[in-house]
Short mmCIF file of N, CA, C and O in Angstrom, two decimals:
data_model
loop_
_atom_site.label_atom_id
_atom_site.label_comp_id
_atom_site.label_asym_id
_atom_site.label_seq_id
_atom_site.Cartn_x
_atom_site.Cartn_y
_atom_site.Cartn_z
N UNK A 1 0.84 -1.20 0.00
CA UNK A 1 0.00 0.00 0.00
C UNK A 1 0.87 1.25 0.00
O UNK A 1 2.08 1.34 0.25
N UNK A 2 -0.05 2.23 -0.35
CA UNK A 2 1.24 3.21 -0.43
C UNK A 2 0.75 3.94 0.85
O UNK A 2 -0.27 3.70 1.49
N UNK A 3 2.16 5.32 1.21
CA UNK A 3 1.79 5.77 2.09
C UNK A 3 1.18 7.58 1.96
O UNK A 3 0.88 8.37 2.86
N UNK A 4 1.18 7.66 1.23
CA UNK A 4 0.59 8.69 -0.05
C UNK A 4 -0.80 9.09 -0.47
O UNK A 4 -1.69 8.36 -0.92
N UNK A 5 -0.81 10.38 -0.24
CA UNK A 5 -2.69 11.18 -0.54
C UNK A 5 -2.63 10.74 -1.47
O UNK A 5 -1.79 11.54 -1.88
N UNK A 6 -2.86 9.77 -2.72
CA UNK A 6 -2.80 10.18 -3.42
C UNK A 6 -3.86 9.56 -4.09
O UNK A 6 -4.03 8.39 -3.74
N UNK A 7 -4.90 10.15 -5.27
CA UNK A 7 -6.00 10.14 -5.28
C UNK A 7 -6.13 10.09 -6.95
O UNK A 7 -5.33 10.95 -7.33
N UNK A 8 -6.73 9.52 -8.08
CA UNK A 8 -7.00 9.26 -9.13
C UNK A 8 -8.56 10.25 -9.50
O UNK A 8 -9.73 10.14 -9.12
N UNK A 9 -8.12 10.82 -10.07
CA UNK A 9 -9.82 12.27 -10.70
C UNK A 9 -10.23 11.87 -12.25
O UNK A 9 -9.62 11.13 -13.03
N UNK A 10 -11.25 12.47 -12.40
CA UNK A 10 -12.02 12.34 -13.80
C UNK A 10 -11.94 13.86 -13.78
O UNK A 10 -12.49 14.57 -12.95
N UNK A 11 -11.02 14.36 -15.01
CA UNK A 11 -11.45 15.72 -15.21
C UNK A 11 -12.79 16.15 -15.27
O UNK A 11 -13.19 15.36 -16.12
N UNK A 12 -13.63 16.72 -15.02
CA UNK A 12 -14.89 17.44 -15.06
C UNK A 12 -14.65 19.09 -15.87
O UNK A 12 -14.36 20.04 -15.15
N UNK A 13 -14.75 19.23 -16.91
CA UNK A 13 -14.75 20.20 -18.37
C UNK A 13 -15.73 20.95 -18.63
O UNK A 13 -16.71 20.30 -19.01
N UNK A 14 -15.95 22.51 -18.57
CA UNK A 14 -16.97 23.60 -18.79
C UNK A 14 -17.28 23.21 -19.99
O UNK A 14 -17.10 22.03 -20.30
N UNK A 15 -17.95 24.36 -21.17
CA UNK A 15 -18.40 24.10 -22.48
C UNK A 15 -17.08 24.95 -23.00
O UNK A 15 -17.13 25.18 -24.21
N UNK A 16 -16.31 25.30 -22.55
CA UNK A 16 -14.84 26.35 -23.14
C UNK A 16 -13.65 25.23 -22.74
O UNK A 16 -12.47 25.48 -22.97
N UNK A 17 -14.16 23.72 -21.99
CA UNK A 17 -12.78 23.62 -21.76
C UNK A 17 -11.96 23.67 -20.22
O UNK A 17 -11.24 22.91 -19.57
N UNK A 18 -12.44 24.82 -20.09
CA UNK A 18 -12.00 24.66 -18.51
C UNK A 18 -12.32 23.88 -17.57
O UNK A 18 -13.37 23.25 -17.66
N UNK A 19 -11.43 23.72 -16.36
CA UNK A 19 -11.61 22.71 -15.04
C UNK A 19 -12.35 23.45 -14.57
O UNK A 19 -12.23 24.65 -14.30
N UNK A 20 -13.70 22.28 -14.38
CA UNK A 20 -14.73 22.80 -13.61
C UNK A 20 -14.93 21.97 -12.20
O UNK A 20 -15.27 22.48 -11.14
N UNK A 21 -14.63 20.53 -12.43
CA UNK A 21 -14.38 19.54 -11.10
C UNK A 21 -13.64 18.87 -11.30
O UNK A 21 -12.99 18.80 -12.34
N UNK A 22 -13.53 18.14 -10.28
CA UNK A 22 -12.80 16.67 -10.26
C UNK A 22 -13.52 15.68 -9.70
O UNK A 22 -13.89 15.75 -8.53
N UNK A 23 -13.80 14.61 -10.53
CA UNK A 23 -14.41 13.62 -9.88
C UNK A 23 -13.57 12.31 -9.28
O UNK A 23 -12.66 11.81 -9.95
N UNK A 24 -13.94 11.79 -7.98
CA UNK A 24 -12.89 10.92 -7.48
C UNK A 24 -13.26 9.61 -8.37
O UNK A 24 -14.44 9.40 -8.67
N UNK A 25 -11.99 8.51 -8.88
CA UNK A 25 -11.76 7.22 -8.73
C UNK A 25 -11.73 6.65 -8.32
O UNK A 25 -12.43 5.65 -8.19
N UNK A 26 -10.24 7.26 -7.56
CA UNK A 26 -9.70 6.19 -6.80
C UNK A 26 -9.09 6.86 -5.39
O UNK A 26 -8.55 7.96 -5.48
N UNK A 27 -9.16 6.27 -4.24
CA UNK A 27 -8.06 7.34 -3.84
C UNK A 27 -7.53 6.39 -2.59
O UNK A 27 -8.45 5.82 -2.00
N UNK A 28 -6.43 6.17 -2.18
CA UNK A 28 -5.61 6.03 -1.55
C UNK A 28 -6.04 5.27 -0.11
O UNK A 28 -7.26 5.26 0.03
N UNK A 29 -5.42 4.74 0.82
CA UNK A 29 -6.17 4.48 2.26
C UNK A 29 -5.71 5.67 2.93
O UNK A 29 -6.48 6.52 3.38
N UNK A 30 -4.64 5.73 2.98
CA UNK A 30 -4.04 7.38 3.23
C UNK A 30 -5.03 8.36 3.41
O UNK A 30 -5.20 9.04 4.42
N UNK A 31 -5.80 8.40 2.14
CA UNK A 31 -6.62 9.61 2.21
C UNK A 31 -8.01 9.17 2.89
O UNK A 31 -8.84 10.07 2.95
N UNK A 32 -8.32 8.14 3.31
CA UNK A 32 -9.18 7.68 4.06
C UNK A 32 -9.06 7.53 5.49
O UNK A 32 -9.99 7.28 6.26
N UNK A 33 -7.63 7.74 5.84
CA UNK A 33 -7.42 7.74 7.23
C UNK A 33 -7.46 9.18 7.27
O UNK A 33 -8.23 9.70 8.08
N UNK A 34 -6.63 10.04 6.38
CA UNK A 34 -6.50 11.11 6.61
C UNK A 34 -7.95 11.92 6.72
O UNK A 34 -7.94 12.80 7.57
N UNK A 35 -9.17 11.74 5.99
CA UNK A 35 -10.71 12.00 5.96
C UNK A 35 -11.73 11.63 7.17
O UNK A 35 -12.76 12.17 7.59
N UNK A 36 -11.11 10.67 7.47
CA UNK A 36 -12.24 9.80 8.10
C UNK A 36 -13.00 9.35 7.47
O UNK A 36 -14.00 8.89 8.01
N UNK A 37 -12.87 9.31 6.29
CA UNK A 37 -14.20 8.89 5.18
C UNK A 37 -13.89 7.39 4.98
O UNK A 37 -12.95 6.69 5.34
N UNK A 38 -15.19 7.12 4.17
CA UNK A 38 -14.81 5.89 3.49
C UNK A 38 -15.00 6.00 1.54
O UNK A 38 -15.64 6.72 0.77
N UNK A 39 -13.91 4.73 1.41
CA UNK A 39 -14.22 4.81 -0.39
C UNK A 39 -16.03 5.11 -0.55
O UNK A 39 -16.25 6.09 -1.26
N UNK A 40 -16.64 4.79 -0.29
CA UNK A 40 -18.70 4.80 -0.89
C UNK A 40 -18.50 6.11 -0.20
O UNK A 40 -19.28 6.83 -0.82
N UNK A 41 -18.02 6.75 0.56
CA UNK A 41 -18.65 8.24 0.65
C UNK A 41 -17.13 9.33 -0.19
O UNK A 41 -16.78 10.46 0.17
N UNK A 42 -16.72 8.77 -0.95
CA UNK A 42 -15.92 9.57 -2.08
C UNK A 42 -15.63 9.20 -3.23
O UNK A 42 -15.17 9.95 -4.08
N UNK A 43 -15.93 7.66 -3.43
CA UNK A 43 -15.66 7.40 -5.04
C UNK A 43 -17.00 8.17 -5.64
O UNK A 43 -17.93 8.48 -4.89
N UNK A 44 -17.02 8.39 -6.82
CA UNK A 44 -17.89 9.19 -7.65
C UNK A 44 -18.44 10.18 -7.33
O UNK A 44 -19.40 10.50 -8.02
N UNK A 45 -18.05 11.13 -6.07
CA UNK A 45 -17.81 12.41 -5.46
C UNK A 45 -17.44 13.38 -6.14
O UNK A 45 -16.78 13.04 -7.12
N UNK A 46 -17.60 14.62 -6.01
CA UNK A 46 -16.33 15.48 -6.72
C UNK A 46 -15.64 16.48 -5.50
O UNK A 46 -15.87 16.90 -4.36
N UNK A 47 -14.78 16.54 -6.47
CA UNK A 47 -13.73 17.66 -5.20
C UNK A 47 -14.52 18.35 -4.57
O UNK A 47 -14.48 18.24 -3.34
N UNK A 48 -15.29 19.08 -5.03
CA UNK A 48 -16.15 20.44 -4.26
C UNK A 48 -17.12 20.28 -3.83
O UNK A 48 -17.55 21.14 -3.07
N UNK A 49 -17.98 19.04 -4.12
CA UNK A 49 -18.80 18.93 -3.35
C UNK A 49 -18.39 18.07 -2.38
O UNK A 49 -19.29 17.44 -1.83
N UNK A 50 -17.08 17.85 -1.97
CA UNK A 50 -16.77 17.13 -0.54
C UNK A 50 -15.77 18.43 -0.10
O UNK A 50 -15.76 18.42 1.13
N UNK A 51 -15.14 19.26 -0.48
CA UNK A 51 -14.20 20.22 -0.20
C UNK A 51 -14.37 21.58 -0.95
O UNK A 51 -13.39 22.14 -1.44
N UNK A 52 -15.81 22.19 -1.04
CA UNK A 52 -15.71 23.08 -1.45
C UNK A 52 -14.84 24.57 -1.63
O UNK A 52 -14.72 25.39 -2.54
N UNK A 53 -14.22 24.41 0.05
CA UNK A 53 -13.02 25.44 0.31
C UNK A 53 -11.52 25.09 -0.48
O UNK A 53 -10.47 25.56 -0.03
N UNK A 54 -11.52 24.15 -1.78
CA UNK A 54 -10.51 24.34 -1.75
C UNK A 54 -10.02 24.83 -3.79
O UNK A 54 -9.20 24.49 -4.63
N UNK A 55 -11.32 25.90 -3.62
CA UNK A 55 -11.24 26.30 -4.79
C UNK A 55 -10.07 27.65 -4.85
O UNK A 55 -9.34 28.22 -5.67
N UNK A 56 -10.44 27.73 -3.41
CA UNK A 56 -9.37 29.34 -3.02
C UNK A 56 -8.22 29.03 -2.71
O UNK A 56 -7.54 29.98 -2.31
N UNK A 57 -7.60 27.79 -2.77
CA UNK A 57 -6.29 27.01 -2.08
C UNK A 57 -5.23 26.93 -3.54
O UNK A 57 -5.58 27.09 -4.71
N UNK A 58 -3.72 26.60 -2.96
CA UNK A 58 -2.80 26.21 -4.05
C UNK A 58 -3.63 24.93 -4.49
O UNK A 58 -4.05 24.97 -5.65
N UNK A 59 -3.92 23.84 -3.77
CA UNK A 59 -4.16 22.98 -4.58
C UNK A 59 -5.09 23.14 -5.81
O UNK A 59 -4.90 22.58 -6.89
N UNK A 60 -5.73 23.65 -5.64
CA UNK A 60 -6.99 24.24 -6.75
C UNK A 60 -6.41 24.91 -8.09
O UNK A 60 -7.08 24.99 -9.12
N UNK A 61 -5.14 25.37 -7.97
CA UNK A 61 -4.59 26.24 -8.59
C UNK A 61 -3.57 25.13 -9.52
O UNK A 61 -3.60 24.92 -10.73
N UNK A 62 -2.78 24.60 -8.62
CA UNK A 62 -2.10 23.26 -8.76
C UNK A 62 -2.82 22.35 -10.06
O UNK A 62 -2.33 22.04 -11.15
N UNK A 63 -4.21 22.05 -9.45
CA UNK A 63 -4.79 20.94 -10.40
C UNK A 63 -5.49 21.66 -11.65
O UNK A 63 -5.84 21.02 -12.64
N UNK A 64 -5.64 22.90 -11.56
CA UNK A 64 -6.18 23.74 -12.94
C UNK A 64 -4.54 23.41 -13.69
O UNK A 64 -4.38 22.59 -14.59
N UNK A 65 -3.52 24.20 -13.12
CA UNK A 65 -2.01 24.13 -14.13
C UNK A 65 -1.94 22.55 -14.72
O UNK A 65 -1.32 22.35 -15.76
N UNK A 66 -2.25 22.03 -14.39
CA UNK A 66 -1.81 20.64 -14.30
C UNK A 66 -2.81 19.75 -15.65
O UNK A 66 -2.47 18.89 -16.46
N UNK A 67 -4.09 20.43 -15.42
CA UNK A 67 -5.41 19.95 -16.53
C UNK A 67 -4.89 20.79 -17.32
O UNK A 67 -4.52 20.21 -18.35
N UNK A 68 -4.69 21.88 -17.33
CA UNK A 68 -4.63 22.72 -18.57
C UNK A 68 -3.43 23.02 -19.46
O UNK A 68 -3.49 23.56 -20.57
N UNK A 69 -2.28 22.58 -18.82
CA UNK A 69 -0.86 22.46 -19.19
C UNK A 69 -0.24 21.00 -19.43
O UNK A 69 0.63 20.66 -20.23
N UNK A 70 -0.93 20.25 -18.51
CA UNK A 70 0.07 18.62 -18.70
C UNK A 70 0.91 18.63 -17.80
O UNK A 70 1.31 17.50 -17.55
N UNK A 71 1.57 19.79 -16.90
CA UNK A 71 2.72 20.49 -16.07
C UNK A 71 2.70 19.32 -15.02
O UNK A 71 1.80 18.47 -15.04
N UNK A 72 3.62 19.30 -14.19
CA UNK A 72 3.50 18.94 -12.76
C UNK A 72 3.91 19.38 -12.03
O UNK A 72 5.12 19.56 -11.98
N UNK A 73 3.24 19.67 -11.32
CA UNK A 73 3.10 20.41 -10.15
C UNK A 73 3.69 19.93 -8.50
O UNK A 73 3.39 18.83 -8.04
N UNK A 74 4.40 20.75 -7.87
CA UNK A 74 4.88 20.56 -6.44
C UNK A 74 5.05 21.94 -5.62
O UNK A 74 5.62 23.00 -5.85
N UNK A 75 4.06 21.27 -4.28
CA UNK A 75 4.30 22.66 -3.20
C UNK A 75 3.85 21.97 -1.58
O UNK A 75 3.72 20.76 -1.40
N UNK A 76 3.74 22.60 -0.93
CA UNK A 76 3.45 22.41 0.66
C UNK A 76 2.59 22.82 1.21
O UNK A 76 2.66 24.04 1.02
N UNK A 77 1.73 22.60 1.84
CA UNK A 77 0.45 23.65 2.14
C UNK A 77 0.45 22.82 3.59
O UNK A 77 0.47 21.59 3.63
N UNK A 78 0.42 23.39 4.38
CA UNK A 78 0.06 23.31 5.80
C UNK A 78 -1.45 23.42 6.28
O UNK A 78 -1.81 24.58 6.46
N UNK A 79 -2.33 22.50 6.49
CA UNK A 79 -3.68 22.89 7.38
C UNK A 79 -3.93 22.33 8.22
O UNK A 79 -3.21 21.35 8.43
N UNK A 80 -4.82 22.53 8.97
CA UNK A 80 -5.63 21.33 9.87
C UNK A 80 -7.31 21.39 9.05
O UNK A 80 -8.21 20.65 9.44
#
């Protein structure tokens, strides 16, 4: 297993193209310990409607560069 957020999305695409969501796949146990959630309350979820606050965040910013460039992206964000 890994020890890693790390989480598999379905781009979600405006009518121009742009990132409008992310829908979950797959995501990690990591991110299930880290949630408290379980996979049935986030697979076929989308980002914002489980984390709406994190349209104003690097990550938000992160995963637009990333859909819209191909880029990859690295940074640190501290929360509780």
């Amino acid at each position: 297993t890994t020890q890693s957020g790390m989480s598999v999305y379905k781009l979600m695409r405006d009518e121009e193209g742009r990132l409008q969501d992310l829908r979950f796949e797959y995501v990690a146990d990591k991110v299930l310990a880290d949630t408290g959630l379980t996979r049935e309350q986030i697979i076929g979820k989308t980002q914002l409607s489980l984390n709406p606050e994190v349209i104003h965040s690097k990550f938000w910013a992160a995963f637009a560069a990333v859909a819209e460039g191909g880029s990859s992206e690295s940074f640190e964000e501290h929360y509780q």
